[in-house]
JSON list of C-alpha atoms in Angstrom, two decimals:
[
{"chain": "A", "resi": 1, "resn": "ASP", "atom": "CA", "xyz": [4.90, 23.09, 0.92]},
{"chain": "A", "resi": 2, "resn": "ALA", "atom": "CA", "xyz": [6.92, 23.57, 4.12]},
{"chain": "A", "resi": 3, "resn": "GLY", "atom": "CA", "xyz": [8.43, 20.11, 4.10]},
{"chain": "A", "resi": 4, "resn": "VAL", "atom": "CA", "xyz": [9.42, 18.39, 7.33]},
{"chain": "A", "resi": 5, "resn": "THR", "atom": "CA", "xyz": [10.11, 20.79, 10.17]},
{"chain": "A", "resi": 6, "resn": "GLN", "atom": "CA", "xyz": [11.82, 20.11, 13.49]},
{"chain": "A", "resi": 7, "resn": "SER", "atom": "CA", "xyz": [12.28, 22.08, 16.67]},
{"chain": "A", "resi": 8, "resn": "PRO", "atom": "CA", "xyz": [14.40, 23.13, 18.34]},
{"chain": "A", "resi": 9, "resn": "THR", "atom": "CA", "xyz": [17.43, 23.43, 16.07]},
{"chain": "A", "resi": 10, "resn": "HIS", "atom": "CA", "xyz": [19.96, 23.05, 18.85]},
{"chain": "A", "resi": 11, "resn": "LEU", "atom": "CA", "xyz": [19.71, 21.95, 22.45]},
{"chain": "A", "resi": 12, "resn": "ILE", "atom": "CA", "xyz": [22.18, 21.64, 25.30]},
{"chain": "A", "resi": 13, "resn": "LYS", "atom": "CA", "xyz": [21.25, 19.46, 28.27]},
{"chain": "A", "resi": 14, "resn": "THR", "atom": "CA", "xyz": [22.98, 18.05, 31.33]},
{"chain": "A", "resi": 15, "resn": "ARG", "atom": "CA", "xyz": [23.35, 14.35, 32.10]},
{"chain": "A", "resi": 16, "resn": "GLY", "atom": "CA", "xyz": [20.27, 12.94, 33.78]},
{"chain": "A", "resi": 17, "resn": "GLN", "atom": "CA", "xyz": [17.90, 15.52, 32.35]},
{"chain": "A", "resi": 18, "resn": "GLN", "atom": "CA", "xyz": [15.01, 14.84, 30.02]},
{"chain": "A", "resi": 19, "resn": "VAL", "atom": "CA", "xyz": [14.44, 16.29, 26.55]},
{"chain": "A", "resi": 20, "resn": "THR", "atom": "CA", "xyz": [11.56, 16.54, 24.08]},
{"chain": "A", "resi": 21, "resn": "LEU", "atom": "CA", "xyz": [12.09, 17.03, 20.36]},
{"chain": "A", "resi": 22, "resn": "ARG", "atom": "CA", "xyz": [9.30, 17.91, 17.96]},
{"chain": "A", "resi": 23, "resn": "CYS", "atom": "CA", "xyz": [8.56, 17.15, 14.33]},
{"chain": "A", "resi": 24, "resn": "SER", "atom": "CA", "xyz": [5.91, 18.20, 11.83]},
{"chain": "A", "resi": 25, "resn": "PRO", "atom": "CA", "xyz": [5.66, 15.97, 8.76]},
{"chain": "A", "resi": 26, "resn": "LYS", "atom": "CA", "xyz": [5.45, 16.99, 5.15]},
{"chain": "A", "resi": 27, "resn": "SER", "atom": "CA", "xyz": [1.90, 17.81, 4.06]},
{"chain": "A", "resi": 28, "resn": "GLY", "atom": "CA", "xyz": [0.00, 14.65, 3.12]},
{"chain": "A", "resi": 29, "resn": "HIS", "atom": "CA", "xyz": [2.30, 12.28, 4.98]},
{"chain": "A", "resi": 30, "resn": "ASP", "atom": "CA", "xyz": [0.94, 10.07, 7.77]},
{"chain": "A", "resi": 31, "resn": "THR", "atom": "CA", "xyz": [4.05, 8.24, 8.96]},
{"chain": "A", "resi": 32, "resn": "VAL", "atom": "CA", "xyz": [6.89, 9.65, 11.04]},
{"chain": "A", "resi": 33, "resn": "SER", "atom": "CA", "xyz": [10.22, 7.99, 11.73]},
{"chain": "A", "resi": 34, "resn": "TRP", "atom": "CA", "xyz": [13.01, 9.12, 14.05]},
{"chain": "A", "resi": 35, "resn": "TYR", "atom": "CA", "xyz": [16.72, 8.53, 13.53]},
{"chain": "A", "resi": 36, "resn": "GLN", "atom": "CA", "xyz": [19.82, 9.23, 15.59]},
{"chain": "A", "resi": 37, "resn": "GLN", "atom": "CA", "xyz": [22.97, 10.26, 13.75]},
{"chain": "A", "resi": 38, "resn": "ALA", "atom": "CA", "xyz": [26.17, 10.27, 15.77]},
{"chain": "A", "resi": 39, "resn": "LEU", "atom": "CA", "xyz": [29.09, 12.29, 14.47]},
{"chain": "A", "resi": 40, "resn": "GLY", "atom": "CA", "xyz": [30.65, 10.65, 11.45]},
{"chain": "A", "resi": 41, "resn": "GLN", "atom": "CA", "xyz": [28.04, 7.88, 11.29]},
{"chain": "A", "resi": 42, "resn": "GLY", "atom": "CA", "xyz": [25.02, 7.04, 9.21]},
{"chain": "A", "resi": 43, "resn": "PRO", "atom": "CA", "xyz": [21.57, 7.59, 10.74]},
{"chain": "A", "resi": 44, "resn": "GLN", "atom": "CA", "xyz": [20.29, 4.82, 13.05]},
{"chain": "A", "resi": 45, "resn": "PHE", "atom": "CA", "xyz": [16.59, 4.02, 13.19]},
{"chain": "A", "resi": 46, "resn": "ILE", "atom": "CA", "xyz": [14.94, 4.71, 16.56]},
{"chain": "A", "resi": 47, "resn": "PHE", "atom": "CA", "xyz": [11.24, 4.07, 15.88]},
{"chain": "A", "resi": 48, "resn": "GLN", "atom": "CA", "xyz": [8.36, 4.76, 13.52]},
{"chain": "A", "resi": 49, "resn": "TYR", "atom": "CA", "xyz": [4.85, 6.04, 14.23]},
{"chain": "A", "resi": 50, "resn": "TYR", "atom": "CA", "xyz": [1.73, 5.48, 12.18]},
{"chain": "A", "resi": 51, "resn": "GLU", "atom": "CA", "xyz": [-1.87, 5.98, 13.26]},
{"chain": "A", "resi": 52, "resn": "GLU", "atom": "CA", "xyz": [-0.58, 7.29, 16.59]},
{"chain": "A", "resi": 53, "resn": "GLU", "atom": "CA", "xyz": [1.06, 3.97, 17.42]},
{"chain": "A", "resi": 54, "resn": "GLU", "atom": "CA", "xyz": [4.69, 2.87, 17.55]},
{"chain": "A", "resi": 55, "resn": "ARG", "atom": "CA", "xyz": [4.98, 0.39, 14.68]},
{"chain": "A", "resi": 56, "resn": "GLN", "atom": "CA", "xyz": [8.61, -0.63, 14.80]},
{"chain": "A", "resi": 57, "resn": "ARG", "atom": "CA", "xyz": [11.52, 0.05, 17.10]},
{"chain": "A", "resi": 58, "resn": "GLY", "atom": "CA", "xyz": [15.25, -0.04, 16.57]},
{"chain": "A", "resi": 59, "resn": "ASN", "atom": "CA", "xyz": [17.88, -1.08, 19.08]},
{"chain": "A", "resi": 60, "resn": "PHE", "atom": "CA", "xyz": [17.33, 1.78, 21.52]},
{"chain": "A", "resi": 61, "resn": "PRO", "atom": "CA", "xyz": [16.52, 1.55, 25.25]},
{"chain": "A", "resi": 62, "resn": "ASP", "atom": "CA", "xyz": [13.19, 2.43, 26.80]},
{"chain": "A", "resi": 63, "resn": "ARG", "atom": "CA", "xyz": [14.61, 5.82, 27.77]},
{"chain": "A", "resi": 64, "resn": "PHE", "atom": "CA", "xyz": [13.67, 6.74, 24.22]},
{"chain": "A", "resi": 65, "resn": "SER", "atom": "CA", "xyz": [9.94, 7.14, 23.76]},
{"chain": "A", "resi": 66, "resn": "GLY", "atom": "CA", "xyz": [7.68, 8.92, 21.35]},
{"chain": "A", "resi": 67, "resn": "HIS", "atom": "CA", "xyz": [4.23, 10.03, 20.49]},
{"chain": "A", "resi": 68, "resn": "GLN", "atom": "CA", "xyz": [2.25, 10.84, 17.39]},
{"chain": "A", "resi": 69, "resn": "PHE", "atom": "CA", "xyz": [-0.65, 13.26, 17.47]},
{"chain": "A", "resi": 70, "resn": "PRO", "atom": "CA", "xyz": [-3.88, 13.19, 15.42]},
{"chain": "A", "resi": 71, "resn": "ASN", "atom": "CA", "xyz": [-2.42, 15.80, 13.05]},
{"chain": "A", "resi": 72, "resn": "TYR", "atom": "CA", "xyz": [0.48, 13.36, 12.40]},
{"chain": "A", "resi": 73, "resn": "SER", "atom": "CA", "xyz": [3.08, 15.51, 14.15]},
{"chain": "A", "resi": 74, "resn": "SER", "atom": "CA", "xyz": [5.37, 13.68, 16.53]},
{"chain": "A", "resi": 75, "resn": "GLU", "atom": "CA", "xyz": [7.55, 14.04, 19.61]},
{"chain": "A", "resi": 76, "resn": "LEU", "atom": "CA", "xyz": [10.67, 12.18, 20.65]},
{"chain": "A", "resi": 77, "resn": "ASN", "atom": "CA", "xyz": [11.37, 12.05, 24.38]},
{"chain": "A", "resi": 78, "resn": "VAL", "atom": "CA", "xyz": [14.65, 10.97, 25.91]},
{"chain": "A", "resi": 79, "resn": "ASN", "atom": "CA", "xyz": [14.89, 10.46, 29.69]},
{"chain": "A", "resi": 80, "resn": "ALA", "atom": "CA", "xyz": [17.93, 10.22, 31.93]},
{"chain": "A", "resi": 81, "resn": "LEU", "atom": "CA", "xyz": [20.24, 11.67, 29.31]},
{"chain": "A", "resi": 82, "resn": "LEU", "atom": "CA", "xyz": [23.71, 10.18, 28.88]},
{"chain": "A", "resi": 83, "resn": "LEU", "atom": "CA", "xyz": [26.75, 11.76, 27.27]},
{"chain": "A", "resi": 84, "resn": "GLY", "atom": "CA", "xyz": [26.38, 9.18, 24.49]},
{"chain": "A", "resi": 85, "resn": "ASP", "atom": "CA", "xyz": [22.99, 10.59, 23.56]},
{"chain": "A", "resi": 86, "resn": "SER", "atom": "CA", "xyz": [24.73, 13.59, 22.02]},
{"chain": "A", "resi": 87, "resn": "ALA", "atom": "CA", "xyz": [23.86, 13.42, 18.32]},
{"chain": "A", "resi": 88, "resn": "LEU", "atom": "CA", "xyz": [21.82, 14.86, 15.49]},
{"chain": "A", "resi": 89, "resn": "TYR", "atom": "CA", "xyz": [18.23, 13.65, 15.77]},
{"chain": "A", "resi": 90, "resn": "LEU", "atom": "CA", "xyz": [16.46, 13.43, 12.44]},
{"chain": "A", "resi": 91, "resn": "CYS", "atom": "CA", "xyz": [12.78, 13.16, 11.80]},
{"chain": "A", "resi": 92, "resn": "ALA", "atom": "CA", "xyz": [11.51, 11.74, 8.52]},
{"chain": "A", "resi": 93, "resn": "SER", "atom": "CA", "xyz": [8.01, 11.58, 7.12]},
{"chain": "A", "resi": 94, "resn": "SER", "atom": "CA", "xyz": [6.48, 9.38, 4.45]},
{"chain": "A", "resi": 95, "resn": "LEU", "atom": "CA", "xyz": [3.37, 7.60, 3.37]},
{"chain": "A", "resi": 96, "resn": "VAL", "atom": "CA", "xyz": [2.92, 4.18, 4.98]},
{"chain": "A", "resi": 97, "resn": "GLY", "atom": "CA", "xyz": [4.79, 1.54, 2.97]},
{"chain": "A", "resi": 98, "resn": "PRO", "atom": "CA", "xyz": [8.16, 1.19, 1.20]},
{"chain": "A", "resi": 99, "resn": "TYR", "atom": "CA", "xyz": [8.21, 4.76, 0.04]},
{"chain": "A", "resi": 100, "resn": "GLU", "atom": "CA", "xyz": [10.93, 7.36, 0.21]},
{"chain": "A", "resi": 101, "resn": "GLN", "atom": "CA", "xyz": [11.27, 9.21, 3.47]},
{"chain": "A", "resi": 102, "resn": "TYR", "atom": "CA", "xyz": [11.72, 12.98, 3.58]},
{"chain": "A", "resi": 103, "resn": "PHE", "atom": "CA", "xyz": [13.96, 14.32, 6.30]},
{"chain": "A", "resi": 104, "resn": "GLY", "atom": "CA", "xyz": [13.84, 17.44, 8.38]},
{"chain": "A", "resi": 105, "resn": "PRO", "atom": "CA", "xyz": [16.90, 19.55, 9.18]},
{"chain": "A", "resi": 106, "resn": "GLY", "atom": "CA", "xyz": [17.45, 17.78, 12.48]},
{"chain": "A", "resi": 107, "resn": "THR", "atom": "CA", "xyz": [17.91, 18.77, 16.10]},
{"chain": "A", "resi": 108, "resn": "ARG", "atom": "CA", "xyz": [21.49, 18.87, 17.38]},
{"chain": "A", "resi": 109, "resn": "LEU", "atom": "CA", "xyz": [21.47, 17.60, 20.98]},
{"chain": "A", "resi": 110, "resn": "THR", "atom": "CA", "xyz": [24.53, 18.11, 23.14]},
{"chain": "A", "resi": 111, "resn": "VAL", "atom": "CA", "xyz": [24.65, 16.43, 26.56]},
{"chain": "A", "resi": 112, "resn": "THR", "atom": "CA", "xyz": [27.25, 17.78, 28.98]},
{"chain": "B", "resi": 1, "resn": "ALA", "atom": "CA", "xyz": [19.17, -9.15, 7.51]},
{"chain": "B", "resi": 2, "resn": "GLN", "atom": "CA", "xyz": [19.02, -6.45, 4.89]},
{"chain": "B", "resi": 3, "resn": "SER", "atom": "CA", "xyz": [21.96, -4.07, 4.90]},
{"chain": "B", "resi": 4, "resn": "VAL", "atom": "CA", "xyz": [24.08, -1.82, 2.71]},
{"chain": "B", "resi": 5, "resn": "THR", "atom": "CA", "xyz": [27.82, -1.37, 2.54]},
{"chain": "B", "resi": 6, "resn": "GLN", "atom": "CA", "xyz": [29.43, 1.73, 1.13]},
{"chain": "B", "resi": 7, "resn": "LEU", "atom": "CA", "xyz": [32.94, 1.16, -0.15]},
{"chain": "B", "resi": 8, "resn": "GLY", "atom": "CA", "xyz": [35.20, 4.07, 0.60]},
{"chain": "B", "resi": 9, "resn": "SER", "atom": "CA", "xyz": [34.49, 6.45, 3.45]},
{"chain": "B", "resi": 10, "resn": "HIS", "atom": "CA", "xyz": [36.15, 9.28, 1.54]},
{"chain": "B", "resi": 11, "resn": "VAL", "atom": "CA", "xyz": [36.28, 9.93, -2.20]},
{"chain": "B", "resi": 12, "resn": "SER", "atom": "CA", "xyz": [38.12, 12.84, -3.77]},
{"chain": "B", "resi": 13, "resn": "VAL", "atom": "CA", "xyz": [37.76, 13.89, -7.42]},
{"chain": "B", "resi": 14, "resn": "SER", "atom": "CA", "xyz": [38.66, 16.90, -9.51]},
{"chain": "B", "resi": 15, "resn": "GLU", "atom": "CA", "xyz": [36.04, 19.35, -10.70]},
{"chain": "B", "resi": 16, "resn": "GLY", "atom": "CA", "xyz": [34.68, 18.08, -14.02]},
{"chain": "B", "resi": 17, "resn": "ALA", "atom": "CA", "xyz": [35.74, 14.48, -13.38]},
{"chain": "B", "resi": 18, "resn": "LEU", "atom": "CA", "xyz": [33.47, 11.44, -13.07]},
{"chain": "B", "resi": 19, "resn": "VAL", "atom": "CA", "xyz": [31.99, 10.79, -9.65]},
{"chain": "B", "resi": 20, "resn": "LEU", "atom": "CA", "xyz": [31.51, 7.15, -8.64]},
{"chain": "B", "resi": 21, "resn": "LEU", "atom": "CA", "xyz": [30.26, 6.26, -5.16]},
{"chain": "B", "resi": 22, "resn": "ARG", "atom": "CA", "xyz": [29.87, 2.56, -4.44]},
{"chain": "B", "resi": 23, "resn": "CYS", "atom": "CA", "xyz": [27.06, 0.82, -2.60]},
{"chain": "B", "resi": 24, "resn": "ASN", "atom": "CA", "xyz": [26.43, -2.91, -2.23]},
{"chain": "B", "resi": 25, "resn": "TYR", "atom": "CA", "xyz": [23.31, -4.30, -0.64]},
{"chain": "B", "resi": 26, "resn": "SER", "atom": "CA", "xyz": [22.34, -7.50, 1.08]},
{"chain": "B", "resi": 27, "resn": "SER", "atom": "CA", "xyz": [18.72, -8.51, 0.75]},
{"chain": "B", "resi": 28, "resn": "SER", "atom": "CA", "xyz": [16.75, -11.72, 0.48]},
{"chain": "B", "resi": 29, "resn": "VAL", "atom": "CA", "xyz": [13.87, -9.95, -1.26]},
{"chain": "B", "resi": 30, "resn": "PRO", "atom": "CA", "xyz": [13.79, -7.37, -4.06]},
{"chain": "B", "resi": 31, "resn": "PRO", "atom": "CA", "xyz": [15.08, -4.26, -2.34]},
{"chain": "B", "resi": 32, "resn": "TYR", "atom": "CA", "xyz": [13.94, -0.68, -2.31]},
{"chain": "B", "resi": 33, "resn": "LEU", "atom": "CA", "xyz": [17.15, 1.36, -2.45]},
{"chain": "B", "resi": 34, "resn": "PHE", "atom": "CA", "xyz": [17.84, 5.04, -1.98]},
{"chain": "B", "resi": 35, "resn": "TRP", "atom": "CA", "xyz": [20.66, 7.55, -2.17]},
{"chain": "B", "resi": 36, "resn": "TYR", "atom": "CA", "xyz": [20.61, 10.59, 0.09]},
{"chain": "B", "resi": 37, "resn": "VAL", "atom": "CA", "xyz": [22.95, 13.58, 0.29]},
{"chain": "B", "resi": 38, "resn": "GLN", "atom": "CA", "xyz": [23.75, 15.52, 3.44]},
{"chain": "B", "resi": 39, "resn": "TYR", "atom": "CA", "xyz": [25.36, 18.95, 3.37]},
{"chain": "B", "resi": 40, "resn": "PRO", "atom": "CA", "xyz": [27.12, 20.20, 6.51]},
{"chain": "B", "resi": 41, "resn": "ASN", "atom": "CA", "xyz": [24.78, 20.88, 9.42]},
{"chain": "B", "resi": 42, "resn": "GLN", "atom": "CA", "xyz": [21.72, 19.88, 7.42]},
{"chain": "B", "resi": 43, "resn": "GLY", "atom": "CA", "xyz": [19.28, 16.99, 7.17]},
{"chain": "B", "resi": 44, "resn": "LEU", "atom": "CA", "xyz": [19.25, 14.39, 4.41]},
{"chain": "B", "resi": 45, "resn": "GLN", "atom": "CA", "xyz": [17.98, 15.16, 0.92]},
{"chain": "B", "resi": 46, "resn": "LEU", "atom": "CA", "xyz": [16.72, 12.41, -1.35]},
{"chain": "B", "resi": 47, "resn": "LEU", "atom": "CA", "xyz": [18.80, 12.11, -4.53]},
{"chain": "B", "resi": 48, "resn": "LEU", "atom": "CA", "xyz": [17.09, 9.12, -6.14]},
{"chain": "B", "resi": 49, "resn": "LYS", "atom": "CA", "xyz": [15.31, 5.85, -5.45]},
{"chain": "B", "resi": 50, "resn": "TYR", "atom": "CA", "xyz": [15.08, 2.36, -6.93]},
{"chain": "B", "resi": 51, "resn": "THR", "atom": "CA", "xyz": [11.72, 0.63, -6.66]},
{"chain": "B", "resi": 52, "resn": "SER", "atom": "CA", "xyz": [12.10, -2.06, -9.38]},
{"chain": "B", "resi": 53, "resn": "ALA", "atom": "CA", "xyz": [10.54, -0.01, -12.18]},
{"chain": "B", "resi": 54, "resn": "ALA", "atom": "CA", "xyz": [13.82, 0.56, -14.06]},
{"chain": "B", "resi": 55, "resn": "THR", "atom": "CA", "xyz": [17.39, -0.49, -13.38]},
{"chain": "B", "resi": 56, "resn": "LEU", "atom": "CA", "xyz": [18.87, 2.87, -14.35]},
{"chain": "B", "resi": 57, "resn": "VAL", "atom": "CA", "xyz": [17.52, 5.57, -12.09]},
{"chain": "B", "resi": 58, "resn": "LYS", "atom": "CA", "xyz": [17.99, 9.28, -12.69]},
{"chain": "B", "resi": 59, "resn": "GLY", "atom": "CA", "xyz": [17.95, 11.67, -9.79]},
{"chain": "B", "resi": 60, "resn": "ILE", "atom": "CA", "xyz": [18.42, 15.31, -9.01]},
{"chain": "B", "resi": 61, "resn": "ASN", "atom": "CA", "xyz": [21.52, 17.41, -9.67]},
{"chain": "B", "resi": 62, "resn": "GLY", "atom": "CA", "xyz": [22.65, 15.18, -12.55]},
{"chain": "B", "resi": 63, "resn": "PHE", "atom": "CA", "xyz": [23.15, 12.03, -10.47]},
{"chain": "B", "resi": 64, "resn": "GLU", "atom": "CA", "xyz": [22.07, 8.58, -11.53]},
{"chain": "B", "resi": 65, "resn": "ALA", "atom": "CA", "xyz": [22.42, 5.05, -10.19]},
{"chain": "B", "resi": 66, "resn": "GLU", "atom": "CA", "xyz": [22.24, 1.62, -11.76]},
{"chain": "B", "resi": 67, "resn": "PHE", "atom": "CA", "xyz": [20.73, -1.38, -10.00]},
{"chain": "B", "resi": 68, "resn": "LYS", "atom": "CA", "xyz": [22.68, -4.55, -10.77]},
{"chain": "B", "resi": 69, "resn": "LYS", "atom": "CA", "xyz": [21.11, -7.61, -9.21]},
{"chain": "B", "resi": 70, "resn": "SER", "atom": "CA", "xyz": [23.94, -9.94, -10.27]},
{"chain": "B", "resi": 71, "resn": "GLU", "atom": "CA", "xyz": [26.45, -7.75, -8.44]},
{"chain": "B", "resi": 72, "resn": "THR", "atom": "CA", "xyz": [24.06, -6.68, -5.62]},
{"chain": "B", "resi": 73, "resn": "SER", "atom": "CA", "xyz": [25.17, -3.13, -6.31]},
{"chain": "B", "resi": 74, "resn": "PHE", "atom": "CA", "xyz": [23.57, 0.27, -6.59]},
{"chain": "B", "resi": 75, "resn": "HIS", "atom": "CA", "xyz": [26.45, 2.61, -7.39]},
{"chain": "B", "resi": 76, "resn": "LEU", "atom": "CA", "xyz": [25.91, 6.37, -7.71]},
{"chain": "B", "resi": 77, "resn": "THR", "atom": "CA", "xyz": [27.48, 8.27, -10.59]},
{"chain": "B", "resi": 78, "resn": "LYS", "atom": "CA", "xyz": [27.68, 11.74, -12.04]},
{"chain": "B", "resi": 79, "resn": "PRO", "atom": "CA", "xyz": [29.54, 12.42, -15.32]},
{"chain": "B", "resi": 80, "resn": "SER", "atom": "CA", "xyz": [31.06, 15.75, -14.30]},
{"chain": "B", "resi": 81, "resn": "ALA", "atom": "CA", "xyz": [31.64, 16.83, -10.71]},
{"chain": "B", "resi": 82, "resn": "HIS", "atom": "CA", "xyz": [30.83, 20.33, -9.56]},
{"chain": "B", "resi": 83, "resn": "MET", "atom": "CA", "xyz": [32.17, 22.08, -6.48]},
{"chain": "B", "resi": 84, "resn": "SER", "atom": "CA", "xyz": [28.65, 22.16, -5.06]},
{"chain": "B", "resi": 85, "resn": "ASP", "atom": "CA", "xyz": [28.60, 18.32, -5.02]},
{"chain": "B", "resi": 86, "resn": "ALA", "atom": "CA", "xyz": [30.93, 18.27, -2.01]},
{"chain": "B", "resi": 87, "resn": "ALA", "atom": "CA", "xyz": [28.89, 16.59, 0.74]},
{"chain": "B", "resi": 88, "resn": "GLU", "atom": "CA", "xyz": [28.26, 13.31, 2.56]},
{"chain": "B", "resi": 89, "resn": "TYR", "atom": "CA", "xyz": [26.38, 10.66, 0.58]},
{"chain": "B", "resi": 90, "resn": "PHE", "atom": "CA", "xyz": [24.39, 7.82, 2.11]},
{"chain": "B", "resi": 91, "resn": "CYS", "atom": "CA", "xyz": [23.04, 4.68, 0.50]},
{"chain": "B", "resi": 92, "resn": "ALA", "atom": "CA", "xyz": [20.01, 3.13, 2.23]},
{"chain": "B", "resi": 93, "resn": "VAL", "atom": "CA", "xyz": [17.73, 0.11, 1.93]},
{"chain": "B", "resi": 94, "resn": "SER", "atom": "CA", "xyz": [14.12, 0.00, 3.08]},
{"chain": "B", "resi": 95, "resn": "VAL", "atom": "CA", "xyz": [13.51, -2.89, 5.47]},
{"chain": "B", "resi": 96, "resn": "ALA", "atom": "CA", "xyz": [10.02, -4.15, 6.29]},
{"chain": "B", "resi": 97, "resn": "ALA", "atom": "CA", "xyz": [9.14, -5.50, 9.73]},
{"chain": "B", "resi": 98, "resn": "GLU", "atom": "CA", "xyz": [6.16, -5.42, 12.07]},
{"chain": "B", "resi": 99, "resn": "GLY", "atom": "CA", "xyz": [4.01, -3.63, 9.53]},
{"chain": "B", "resi": 100, "resn": "ALA", "atom": "CA", "xyz": [6.45, -0.76, 9.13]},
{"chain": "B", "resi": 101, "resn": "GLN", "atom": "CA", "xyz": [9.32, 0.22, 6.90]},
{"chain": "B", "resi": 102, "resn": "LYS", "atom": "CA", "xyz": [12.62, 1.55, 8.22]},
{"chain": "B", "resi": 103, "resn": "LEU", "atom": "CA", "xyz": [15.67, 2.78, 6.36]},
{"chain": "B", "resi": 104, "resn": "VAL", "atom": "CA", "xyz": [18.98, 1.07, 7.04]},
{"chain": "B", "resi": 105, "resn": "PHE", "atom": "CA", "xyz": [21.86, 3.31, 6.05]},
{"chain": "B", "resi": 106, "resn": "GLY", "atom": "CA", "xyz": [25.43, 2.70, 5.07]},
{"chain": "B", "resi": 107, "resn": "GLN", "atom": "CA", "xyz": [28.24, 4.47, 6.88]},
{"chain": "B", "resi": 108, "resn": "GLY", "atom": "CA", "xyz": [28.38, 7.22, 4.31]},
{"chain": "B", "resi": 109, "resn": "THR", "atom": "CA", "xyz": [30.94, 8.47, 1.79]},
{"chain": "B", "resi": 110, "resn": "ARG", "atom": "CA", "xyz": [32.37, 11.95, 2.06]},
{"chain": "B", "resi": 111, "resn": "LEU", "atom": "CA", "xyz": [32.87, 13.44, -1.39]},
{"chain": "B", "resi": 112, "resn": "THR", "atom": "CA", "xyz": [35.51, 16.13, -1.81]},
{"chain": "B", "resi": 113, "resn": "ILE", "atom": "CA", "xyz": [35.85, 18.11, -5.04]},
{"chain": "B", "resi": 114, "resn": "ASN", "atom": "CA", "xyz": [39.25, 19.52, -5.92]},
{"chain": "B", "resi": 115, "resn": "PRO", "atom": "CA", "xyz": [39.37, 22.70, -8.03]}
]
């Protein structure tokens, strides 16, 4: 079992650019959640996808958007990047419901 | 709103000593609680979970946590610290809304092990 995988591992972008991060869930999982973890902070919930729809959204602007594909994999898109978007972006997969979430290794985004 | 508070952003213990990391939760409904560990430059790994089946929960790597409703606590313990336990530890509560479940994390506790 490969577990949750994310790509790329690291990314450097310039302010104003757009970025796409990718996530493949753990085998058998149908729900994908995205979190942002700033340096020295706990992860903050961005949104969750189930059945290819955004089910819940955290306190993040519309510059953050996502997508879930029929094979349950997911993308996180961030437009008009700001310096404050620099963080570790974590993808987590689970079954739908109050179950444990399994995290990928994350994508480290640096905005300069 | 459901939330967790981790007391102590940094805990330092000697190798072989007891590890105690504190977590208090706020919830109006029976909570689902989790402890995760994060090693440098890595994602989060699930240590253990509480889902109301038993108040004392055993996890991986010798860790366990006890759910105490009267104290709204879910503290993480390990009888004897090992150097490999040095990491960041996060307590989290599962929050339901709009047909989905999200994890709300505490600020984390950095555990240092002294030789």
